[in-house]
Coordinates of C-alpha atoms and ligand atoms in Angstrom, one line a residue:
Chain A
M1 CA -1.1 4.1 -44.1
E2 CA -2.6 0.7 -44.0
Q3 CA 0.8 -0.6 -43.0
L4 CA 0.8 1.8 -40.1
L5 CA -2.8 0.9 -38.9
Q6 CA -2.0 -2.8 -39.2
Q7 CA 1.1 -2.3 -37.0
I8 CA -1.0 -0.4 -34.5
V9 CA -3.5 -3.2 -34.4
N10 CA -0.8 -5.8 -33.9
G11 CA 0.9 -3.6 -31.3
I12 CA -2.2 -3.2 -29.3
S13 CA -2.6 -7.0 -29.1
L14 CA 0.9 -7.5 -27.9
G15 CA 0.7 -4.4 -25.7
S16 CA -2.4 -5.7 -24.0
I17 CA -0.5 -8.8 -22.9
Y18 CA 2.4 -6.7 -21.6
A19 CA 0.0 -4.4 -19.8
L20 CA -1.8 -7.3 -18.1
I21 CA 1.5 -8.7 -16.8
A22 CA 2.9 -5.2 -16.0
L23 CA 0.0 -4.5 -13.7
G24 CA 1.0 -7.4 -11.4
Y25 CA 4.6 -6.2 -11.2
T26 CA 3.5 -2.7 -10.4
M27 CA 0.9 -3.5 -7.8
V28 CA 3.2 -5.8 -5.9
Y29 CA 6.0 -3.4 -6.1
G30 CA 3.7 -0.6 -4.9
I31 CA 2.7 -2.5 -1.8
I32 CA 5.8 -4.4 -0.7
K33 CA 8.6 -2.8 -2.8
L34 CA 9.5 -6.2 -4.2
I35 CA 10.2 -6.9 -7.9
N36 CA 8.4 -10.2 -8.0
F37 CA 10.5 -12.1 -10.4
A38 CA 8.2 -15.1 -10.2
H39 CA 5.4 -13.1 -11.6
C40 CA 6.3 -13.9 -15.2
D41 CA 6.1 -17.6 -14.4
I42 CA 2.6 -17.2 -13.0
Y43 CA 1.8 -15.9 -16.5
M44 CA 3.4 -19.1 -17.9
I45 CA 1.4 -21.3 -15.6
G46 CA -1.7 -19.5 -16.7
A47 CA -0.9 -20.4 -20.3
Y48 CA -0.4 -24.1 -19.2
V49 CA -3.6 -24.2 -17.3
G50 CA -5.4 -22.7 -20.3
Y51 CA -3.8 -25.4 -22.4
V52 CA -4.9 -28.2 -20.2
C53 CA -8.4 -26.8 -20.1
M54 CA -8.8 -26.2 -23.8
A55 CA -6.7 -29.0 -25.3
K56 CA -7.1 -31.8 -22.7
L57 CA -10.5 -31.1 -21.1
G58 CA -12.1 -29.6 -24.1
L59 CA -13.4 -26.6 -22.3
G60 CA -14.4 -23.4 -24.1
F61 CA -12.4 -20.3 -24.0
V62 CA -14.3 -18.4 -21.3
P63 CA -14.4 -21.2 -18.8
S64 CA -10.7 -21.9 -19.5
L65 CA -9.9 -18.2 -18.9
L66 CA -11.7 -18.3 -15.6
V67 CA -10.0 -21.5 -14.4
S68 CA -6.7 -20.1 -15.5
M69 CA -7.2 -16.9 -13.5
L70 CA -8.4 -18.8 -10.5
V71 CA -5.5 -21.2 -10.4
C72 CA -3.0 -18.3 -10.8
T73 CA -4.8 -16.4 -8.0
L74 CA -4.3 -19.3 -5.7
L75 CA -0.7 -19.8 -6.8
G76 CA 0.1 -16.1 -6.4
V77 CA -1.4 -16.0 -2.9
A78 CA 0.4 -19.2 -1.9
I79 CA 3.8 -17.9 -3.1
E80 CA 3.3 -14.7 -1.1
K81 CA 2.4 -16.7 2.0
I82 CA 5.1 -19.3 1.8
A83 CA 8.1 -17.4 0.2
Y84 CA 7.7 -13.7 0.8
K85 CA 5.8 -13.2 4.0
P86 CA 8.5 -14.6 6.2
L87 CA 10.9 -12.1 4.7
R88 CA 8.7 -9.1 5.2
N89 CA 11.2 -7.5 7.5
A90 CA 14.3 -8.9 5.8
T91 CA 16.5 -6.9 3.5
R92 CA 15.2 -6.1 0.0
I93 CA 18.0 -8.1 -1.6
A94 CA 17.1 -11.2 0.4
A95 CA 13.5 -10.9 -0.9
L96 CA 14.7 -10.3 -4.4
I97 CA 16.9 -13.4 -4.4
T98 CA 14.0 -15.4 -3.0
A99 CA 11.8 -14.2 -5.9
I100 CA 14.4 -15.3 -8.4
G101 CA 14.5 -18.7 -6.6
V102 CA 10.7 -19.0 -6.8
S103 CA 10.9 -18.1 -10.5
L104 CA 13.4 -20.9 -11.2
F105 CA 11.4 -23.3 -9.1
L106 CA 8.2 -22.7 -11.1
E107 CA 10.0 -22.9 -14.4
Y108 CA 11.8 -26.2 -13.7
T109 CA 8.8 -27.7 -11.9
T110 CA 6.8 -27.1 -15.0
M111 CA 9.5 -28.6 -17.1
F112 CA 9.5 -31.7 -14.9
F113 CA 5.8 -32.3 -15.3
A114 CA 5.2 -30.9 -18.8
T115 CA 8.7 -31.4 -20.3
A116 CA 10.6 -28.6 -21.9
N117 CA 8.9 -29.2 -25.3
V118 CA 6.7 -26.6 -26.9
R119 CA 3.0 -27.3 -26.6
T120 CA 0.5 -26.0 -29.0
Y121 CA -3.0 -24.8 -28.3
P122 CA -5.8 -26.5 -30.3
P123 CA -6.7 -24.7 -33.5
M124 CA -9.4 -22.1 -33.0
T125 CA -12.8 -22.8 -34.5
G126 CA -16.0 -20.9 -35.2
F127 CA -15.8 -17.2 -34.3
M128 CA -12.3 -17.5 -32.8
A129 CA -10.9 -18.5 -36.2
K130 CA -12.4 -15.6 -38.1
T131 CA -10.5 -12.6 -39.4
F132 CA -12.0 -9.3 -40.4
K133 CA -10.8 -6.9 -43.1
L134 CA -11.2 -3.2 -42.8
G135 CA -9.7 -2.0 -46.1
D136 CA -6.3 -3.6 -46.1
V137 CA -6.1 -3.9 -42.3
V138 CA -6.6 -7.4 -41.1
I139 CA -8.0 -7.9 -37.6
S140 CA -8.3 -11.4 -36.2
A141 CA -11.1 -12.4 -33.8
Q142 CA -8.4 -13.3 -31.4
Q143 CA -7.0 -9.8 -31.5
I144 CA -10.5 -8.4 -30.8
L145 CA -10.8 -10.9 -28.0
I146 CA -7.6 -9.8 -26.4
A147 CA -8.5 -6.1 -26.6
I148 CA -12.0 -6.7 -25.2
I149 CA -10.9 -8.9 -22.3
T150 CA -8.0 -6.6 -21.4
I151 CA -10.3 -3.6 -21.3
I152 CA -12.9 -5.4 -19.2
L153 CA -10.2 -6.5 -16.8
M154 CA -8.7 -3.1 -16.5
V155 CA -12.0 -1.4 -15.9
L156 CA -12.7 -4.0 -13.2
L157 CA -9.3 -3.4 -11.7
Q158 CA -9.9 0.3 -11.6
L159 CA -13.3 -0.1 -10.0
I160 CA -11.8 -2.4 -7.4
V161 CA -8.9 -0.1 -6.6
K162 CA -10.8 3.1 -6.6
K163 CA -14.2 2.2 -5.3
T164 CA -14.1 -0.8 -3.0
R165 CA -13.1 -1.0 0.7
I166 CA -10.3 -3.4 0.0
G167 CA -9.1 -1.3 -2.9
K168 CA -8.8 1.7 -0.6
A169 CA -7.0 -0.4 1.9
M170 CA -4.6 -1.5 -0.9
R171 CA -3.8 2.1 -1.8
A172 CA -3.4 3.0 1.9
V173 CA -1.0 0.2 2.6
S174 CA 1.1 1.0 -0.4
L175 CA 1.3 4.6 0.7
D176 CA 2.1 4.0 4.4
K177 CA 1.9 0.6 6.1
D178 CA 2.1 1.9 9.6
A179 CA -0.6 4.5 9.1
A180 CA -2.7 1.9 7.3
E181 CA -2.4 -0.4 10.3
L182 CA -3.5 2.5 12.6
M183 CA -6.7 2.7 10.6
G184 CA -7.4 -0.9 11.5
I185 CA -6.5 -2.2 8.1
N186 CA -5.2 -5.8 8.1
V187 CA -1.9 -5.4 6.2
D188 CA -1.3 -9.1 5.6
S189 CA -4.6 -9.8 4.0
T190 CA -4.3 -6.6 1.9
I191 CA -1.0 -7.8 0.6
S192 CA -2.5 -11.2 -0.2
F193 CA -5.3 -9.6 -2.0
T194 CA -2.8 -7.6 -4.1
F195 CA -1.0 -10.8 -5.1
A196 CA -4.3 -12.3 -5.9
L197 CA -5.3 -9.5 -8.3
G198 CA -2.0 -9.3 -10.0
S199 CA -1.8 -13.1 -10.5
A200 CA -5.3 -13.3 -11.9
L201 CA -4.3 -10.8 -14.5
A202 CA -1.2 -12.7 -15.3
G203 CA -3.2 -15.8 -15.7
A204 CA -5.5 -14.1 -18.2
A205 CA -2.5 -12.9 -20.1
G206 CA -1.1 -16.4 -20.2
I207 CA -4.2 -18.0 -21.8
L208 CA -4.6 -15.0 -24.2
V209 CA -1.0 -15.5 -25.4
G210 CA -1.7 -19.2 -25.8
V211 CA -4.7 -18.5 -28.0
Y212 CA -2.9 -15.7 -29.9
Y213 CA 0.5 -17.3 -30.6
N214 CA -0.5 -20.9 -30.2
S215 CA 2.7 -22.3 -28.7
I216 CA 3.8 -22.3 -25.1
N217 CA 6.8 -23.6 -23.2
P218 CA 8.1 -23.5 -19.6
L219 CA 10.4 -20.5 -20.2
M220 CA 7.9 -18.5 -22.2
G221 CA 7.5 -16.1 -19.3
V222 CA 11.1 -14.8 -19.1
L223 CA 11.3 -12.4 -22.0
P224 CA 7.7 -11.0 -21.9
G225 CA 8.1 -10.8 -18.1
L226 CA 11.2 -8.6 -18.5
K227 CA 9.4 -6.5 -21.1
A228 CA 6.3 -6.1 -18.9
F229 CA 8.7 -5.1 -16.1
V230 CA 10.2 -2.5 -18.4
A231 CA 6.6 -1.3 -19.2
A232 CA 5.9 -0.9 -15.5
V233 CA 9.1 1.1 -15.0
F234 CA 8.3 3.1 -18.1
G235 CA 4.9 4.1 -16.8
G236 CA 6.2 4.6 -13.2
I237 CA 6.5 1.6 -11.0
G238 CA 3.8 1.3 -8.5
I239 CA 1.4 3.4 -10.6
I240 CA -1.5 1.3 -12.1
P241 CA -2.4 3.5 -15.1
G242 CA 1.4 3.8 -15.7
A243 CA 1.6 0.0 -16.2
M244 CA -1.3 0.0 -18.6
L245 CA 0.2 2.9 -20.6
G246 CA 3.7 1.3 -20.5
G247 CA 2.4 -2.0 -21.7
Y248 CA 0.8 -0.5 -24.8
V249 CA 3.8 1.7 -25.6
I250 CA 6.2 -1.2 -25.4
G251 CA 4.0 -3.5 -27.4
I252 CA 3.5 -0.9 -30.2
V253 CA 7.2 0.1 -30.3
E254 CA 8.2 -3.6 -30.5
V255 CA 5.8 -4.3 -33.4
F256 CA 7.0 -1.2 -35.2
V257 CA 10.6 -2.0 -34.9
A258 CA 9.9 -5.5 -36.3
G259 CA 7.7 -4.0 -39.0
L260 CA 10.5 -1.7 -40.2
G261 CA 12.5 -4.8 -40.8
Y262 CA 14.6 -4.7 -37.7
S263 CA 13.1 -7.8 -36.1
M264 CA 16.5 -8.7 -34.7
Y265 CA 16.6 -5.6 -32.6
R266 CA 13.1 -5.6 -31.2
D267 CA 14.2 -6.8 -27.8
A268 CA 17.2 -4.5 -27.7
V269 CA 15.0 -1.5 -28.4
V270 CA 12.8 -2.3 -25.5
F271 CA 15.7 -2.4 -23.1
A272 CA 17.2 0.7 -24.7
I273 CA 13.9 2.4 -23.7
L274 CA 14.4 1.1 -20.1
I275 CA 17.9 2.6 -20.0
L276 CA 16.6 5.9 -21.5
I277 CA 13.7 6.3 -19.1
L278 CA 16.0 5.5 -16.1
I279 CA 18.3 8.3 -17.2
V280 CA 15.7 10.9 -18.2
R281 CA 12.8 10.2 -15.9
P282 CA 13.6 7.6 -13.3
A283 CA 10.2 7.9 -11.7
G284 CA 8.6 6.9 -15.0
L285 CA 6.2 8.7 -17.3
L286 CA 3.4 9.1 -14.8
G287 CA 5.6 9.1 -11.7
K288 CA 6.2 12.1 -9.6
N289 CA 9.6 12.8 -8.1
T290 CA 8.8 11.9 -4.5
R291 CA 9.4 14.6 -2.0
E292 CA 9.7 13.6 1.6
K293 CA 7.4 15.6 3.9
V294 CA 8.2 15.9 7.6
Chain B
M1 CA -9.1 3.7 31.0
L2 CA -5.5 3.0 30.0
E3 CA -2.8 1.5 32.2
V4 CA 0.7 0.7 31.1
R5 CA 2.7 -1.5 33.5
N6 CA 6.5 -1.9 33.5
L7 CA 6.8 -1.7 29.7
H8 CA 10.0 -2.8 28.1
V9 CA 10.9 -2.3 24.4
H10 CA 14.0 -3.3 22.5
F11 CA 15.2 -2.4 19.1
G12 CA 17.7 -5.2 18.6
V13 CA 20.2 -4.6 21.4
I14 CA 19.0 -1.0 22.1
H15 CA 16.9 -1.0 25.2
A16 CA 14.5 1.9 24.3
L17 CA 11.9 1.6 27.1
K18 CA 13.2 0.4 30.5
G19 CA 10.0 -0.3 32.5
I20 CA 7.6 2.5 31.7
S21 CA 4.4 2.6 33.9
L22 CA 1.7 5.2 33.4
T23 CA -2.1 5.5 33.8
V24 CA -4.6 7.6 31.9
N25 CA -8.0 8.0 33.6
D26 CA -11.3 8.4 31.9
G27 CA -11.7 12.0 30.6
E28 CA -8.2 13.1 31.3
I29 CA -5.6 14.8 29.2
V30 CA -2.3 13.2 30.2
T31 CA 0.9 14.4 28.7
L32 CA 4.2 12.6 28.3
I33 CA 7.0 15.0 27.8
G34 CA 10.7 14.5 27.3
A35 CA 13.7 15.3 25.1
N36 CA 14.3 14.0 21.6
G37 CA 15.1 10.2 21.8
A38 CA 13.7 9.7 25.3
G39 CA 11.2 7.1 24.1
K40 CA 7.9 9.0 23.7
T41 CA 7.1 7.8 20.2
T42 CA 8.1 4.3 21.1
T43 CA 5.7 4.4 24.0
L44 CA 2.8 5.4 21.8
R45 CA 3.7 2.9 19.1
T46 CA 3.7 0.1 21.6
I47 CA 0.4 1.2 23.1
S48 CA -1.3 1.2 19.6
G49 CA 0.3 -2.1 18.7
L50 CA 2.7 -1.1 16.0
K51 CA 5.7 -2.2 18.1
K52 CA 5.8 -5.4 20.2
P53 CA 7.0 -5.0 23.7
T54 CA 9.6 -7.3 25.2
G55 CA 8.0 -7.1 28.7
G56 CA 5.2 -5.5 30.6
E57 CA 1.5 -5.1 30.1
I58 CA -0.9 -2.8 28.5
I59 CA -4.4 -2.7 30.0
L60 CA -7.4 -1.0 28.4
D61 CA -10.6 -0.8 30.5
G62 CA -9.4 -3.7 32.6
V63 CA -8.6 -5.9 29.6
D64 CA -5.0 -7.0 28.9
I65 CA -4.4 -6.0 25.3
T66 CA -0.6 -6.6 25.3
N67 CA -0.9 -9.4 22.7
T68 CA -3.6 -8.1 20.5
S69 CA -3.1 -6.7 17.0
A70 CA -3.1 -3.0 16.1
Q71 CA -6.3 -3.7 14.3
E72 CA -8.1 -5.1 17.4
R73 CA -6.9 -2.1 19.4
V74 CA -8.5 0.3 16.9
K75 CA -11.7 -1.7 17.4
M76 CA -11.4 -1.5 21.1
G77 CA -11.1 2.3 21.0
I78 CA -7.5 3.3 20.7
S79 CA -6.7 5.8 18.0
H80 CA -3.2 7.0 17.3
V81 CA -2.1 10.2 15.4
P82 CA 1.4 9.3 14.6
E83 CA 4.5 11.5 14.6
G84 CA 4.9 13.4 11.4
R85 CA 1.1 13.2 10.7
R86 CA 1.4 10.4 8.1
V87 CA -1.7 11.3 6.1
F88 CA -2.2 9.3 2.9
S89 CA -0.7 11.9 0.6
N90 CA -2.0 10.5 -2.7
M91 CA -5.5 10.2 -1.5
T92 CA -8.1 13.0 -1.1
V93 CA -9.0 14.5 2.3
L94 CA -12.3 12.7 2.2
E95 CA -10.7 9.4 1.4
N96 CA -8.3 9.9 4.3
L97 CA -11.2 10.5 6.7
E98 CA -13.2 7.5 5.3
L99 CA -10.2 5.3 6.0
G100 CA -10.3 6.6 9.6
A101 CA -13.7 4.8 9.8
Y102 CA -12.4 1.7 8.1
L103 CA -13.6 -0.8 10.7
R104 CA -16.9 0.8 11.3
K105 CA -20.1 -0.4 9.6
D106 CA -22.6 2.2 10.8
K107 CA -23.1 4.3 7.8
E108 CA -25.2 6.9 9.6
G109 CA -22.8 7.2 12.5
I110 CA -19.9 7.7 10.1
A111 CA -21.7 10.4 8.2
K112 CA -22.5 12.1 11.5
D113 CA -18.9 11.9 12.6
L114 CA -17.7 13.2 9.3
K115 CA -19.9 16.2 9.8
K116 CA -18.5 16.7 13.3
V117 CA -14.9 16.6 11.9
F118 CA -15.8 19.2 9.3
D119 CA -17.3 21.4 12.0
L120 CA -14.2 21.0 14.0
F121 CA -12.0 21.7 11.0
P122 CA -13.9 23.8 8.4
V123 CA -10.8 24.0 6.3
L124 CA -11.0 20.3 5.7
A125 CA -14.6 20.6 4.4
D126 CA -13.4 23.1 1.8
R127 CA -10.7 20.8 0.7
R128 CA -12.4 17.5 0.8
K129 CA -11.6 16.7 -2.8
Q130 CA -8.0 17.9 -2.6
L131 CA -5.1 15.4 -2.3
A132 CA -3.8 15.3 1.3
G133 CA -0.2 15.7 0.1
T134 CA -1.0 19.2 -1.2
L135 CA -2.3 20.5 2.2
S136 CA -0.1 22.7 4.4
G137 CA 1.5 21.2 7.5
G138 CA -1.1 22.6 9.8
E139 CA -3.9 21.3 7.6
Q140 CA -2.3 17.9 7.4
Q141 CA -2.1 17.8 11.2
M142 CA -5.8 18.7 11.4
L143 CA -6.5 15.9 8.8
A144 CA -4.5 13.4 10.9
I145 CA -6.5 14.3 14.0
G146 CA -9.8 14.3 12.1
R147 CA -8.9 10.9 10.6
A148 CA -8.1 9.5 14.0
L149 CA -11.4 10.8 15.4
M150 CA -13.3 9.0 12.6
S151 CA -12.9 5.7 14.4
R152 CA -14.8 7.2 17.4
P153 CA -12.0 6.4 19.8
K154 CA -12.2 6.2 23.6
I155 CA -8.6 7.3 23.8
L156 CA -6.7 9.4 21.4
L157 CA -2.9 9.1 21.3
L158 CA -1.2 12.2 19.9
D159 CA 2.5 12.3 18.9
E160 CA 3.9 15.8 18.8
P161 CA 1.0 17.5 17.0
S162 CA 2.7 20.8 17.3
M163 CA 5.8 19.7 15.4
G164 CA 6.9 22.1 12.7
L165 CA 3.9 24.4 13.0
A166 CA 3.8 28.2 13.4
P167 CA 3.0 29.4 16.9
L168 CA -0.5 30.6 16.0
L169 CA -1.3 27.2 14.5
V170 CA 0.1 25.4 17.6
Q171 CA -2.3 27.4 19.7
E172 CA -5.2 26.4 17.4
I173 CA -4.2 22.7 17.5
F174 CA -4.0 22.8 21.3
N175 CA -7.4 24.4 21.5
I176 CA -8.8 21.7 19.4
I177 CA -7.3 19.0 21.6
K178 CA -9.0 20.6 24.6
D179 CA -12.3 20.7 22.7
V180 CA -12.0 17.1 21.7
N181 CA -11.3 16.2 25.3
S182 CA -14.2 18.2 26.7
N183 CA -16.4 16.3 24.3
G184 CA -15.5 13.1 26.1
T185 CA -12.4 11.7 24.4
T186 CA -9.5 10.8 26.7
V187 CA -6.2 12.1 25.5
L188 CA -2.6 10.9 25.9
L189 CA -0.4 13.7 24.4
V190 CA 3.2 13.4 23.6
E191 CA 5.1 16.7 23.3
Q192 CA 8.4 18.3 23.1
N193 CA 6.7 21.6 23.5
A194 CA 6.4 21.1 27.3
R195 CA 5.0 24.5 28.2
M196 CA 2.0 24.1 25.9
A197 CA 1.4 20.5 26.9
L198 CA 1.6 21.2 30.6
Q199 CA -0.9 24.1 30.2
I200 CA -3.7 21.9 28.9
A201 CA -2.8 18.6 30.7
H202 CA -4.5 17.4 33.8
R203 CA -1.5 15.2 34.7
A204 CA 2.0 14.8 33.2
Y205 CA 4.8 12.3 33.1
V206 CA 8.4 13.1 32.3
I207 CA 10.4 10.5 30.4
E208 CA 14.2 10.4 30.2
T209 CA 16.1 7.7 28.2
G210 CA 13.3 5.2 28.5
R211 CA 12.3 5.8 32.1
I212 CA 9.6 7.9 33.8
V213 CA 11.5 10.3 36.1
L214 CA 8.7 12.5 37.3
A215 CA 5.0 12.5 37.4
G216 CA 2.3 14.8 38.7
P217 CA -0.5 17.3 37.9
G218 CA 0.4 19.5 34.9
A219 CA 0.2 22.8 36.8
E220 CA 2.5 21.4 39.6
L221 CA 5.2 20.2 37.2
M222 CA 5.1 23.6 35.5
E223 CA 6.2 25.1 38.8
S224 CA 8.9 22.5 39.5
E225 CA 12.5 23.9 39.3
E226 CA 13.8 20.8 37.6
I227 CA 11.2 21.0 34.8
K228 CA 11.8 24.7 34.4
K229 CA 15.5 24.1 33.9
A230 CA 15.3 21.1 31.7
Y231 CA 12.2 21.7 29.5
L232 CA 10.9 25.2 29.8
G233 CA 14.1 27.0 29.0
G234 CA 15.0 28.3 32.5
Ligands
LIG1 N1 13.2 1.9 14.4 C1 14.2 2.0 15.4 N2 15.3 1.3 15.3 C2 16.3 1.5 16.3 N3 16.2 2.3 17.3 C3 15.1 3.0 17.4 C4 14.0 2.9 16.5 N4 13.1 3.8 16.8 C5 13.5 4.4 18.0 N5 14.7 3.9 18.3 C6 15.5 4.3 19.5 O1 14.7 4.3 20.6 C7 14.9 5.4 21.4 C8 13.6 6.2 21.6 O2 13.2 6.8 20.4 P1 11.8 7.5 20.2 O3 10.7 6.7 20.9 O4 11.6 7.8 18.8 O5 12.1 8.9 21.0 P2 11.2 10.2 21.1 O6 9.9 10.0 20.4 O7 11.1 10.5 22.5 O8 12.0 11.2 20.4 C9 16.0 6.3 20.7 O9 17.2 6.0 21.3 C10 16.0 5.8 19.3 O10 17.2 5.8 18.7
LIG2 MG1 9.2 11.0 18.8

């Protein structure tokens, strides 16, 4: 029983990270139907910015988190403007290949400046170094931090998307660009805003991972990026609550598989889930089979 | 109010509009009728700014708006109910109507216009919390018109509002268009249902493969042998 609870605690921490990344995939896909391959590298950059802030500049966690999110926001918006916007009317495959190109560019640029070596976050001190015991279940302060920050960010995201003017514009553009334009919505700035939100969340995920797992490297985004993408598809690509749910499911499943002693297969299981969901429910867990209306 | 001069539109090599000219005066209902593929939708999309023309001018109240964005045209008083209604299916009726007022800041005015739309379409008031995608075709058309009215337009562009609707509903929609017009909104109505359109229109244009081939008062065109043969089924 304790084993099980412990796995769930660990799974939630990992799942939070996946969920934060998956949100960016799903929002961008929802609005421009592009799988933004570079998204996982924005997360990686977020981890590096966090590293610079905490290890080199000696900033505390919260300011580092904010800087990380801000830098990633700017980066995401810039990538959209420079790389994707000119291809808005090109074929989807052209945009996809561009996204892969941007991804490689970010990875190898980071390698150029930071080398391919693993960097380690400074050891945590004070509250952040604490662990708590509930019976035999061990919860670290970092895990609590991840859970709390993820929840705060998700609540904020929901508020923005559901309640604000720009959030409504985002939903309108993702449902029907032309109709949104006829409402007077500026489609370009709405798309930029979507990239900004998604990238900010990826930045947060990056620094949280740095704090949680300590070590970062320029290719650290690749595998979590793929898994977060699976999470987004699992929940129903383009659906925000779906990405959250998918992130947690994938995180918990992965931790369980590892906990049962099949660590070697943890990645394989995640991709098996992808294949399964694509066969059984291609629209994802929360997706509806879209019917065209005349 | 609206003047379109020698408008040309291309889709790649396809020359869809070959010099369309038309005028809509203040307070009129003008209809543009023609067969499928004649260029009616393209004309409206170009007027509202969704499609860039390759030649010609669009003048609104004396101002050349040919190179302005769709957004600015909404601000200037053009509102377009697109073909196929295009309501935001995953949003509620109320959210759809609020989006119609996206560029407006006058909260009180918006509330007033919302009430007006609900008076015009009581069924929308009953379903304000319902997702637009779950409405019937007729209700969606009402929502699309209501949403367009929420920007308080000077001119309303309607693209085949009767498409796919039962005859009784078609009559209702046309009555509403007349109502909206008599309350001061100018209307440019695109229709394949020529008989109904000519009945309520002050003036009409006939478009054939990207060109205006006939123009005149609605009642007059209704009597024309050519129109009878081509569009009114004998
Ligand atoms: N997106 C498009 N791409 C290529 N051709 C188009 C497109 N939209 C319309 N056309 C062409 O332009 C012409 C006019 O179409 P349209 O304006 O939709 O006609 P209508 O509304 O009168 O039925 C048609 O020949 C159609 O094939
Ligand atoms: Mg048409």
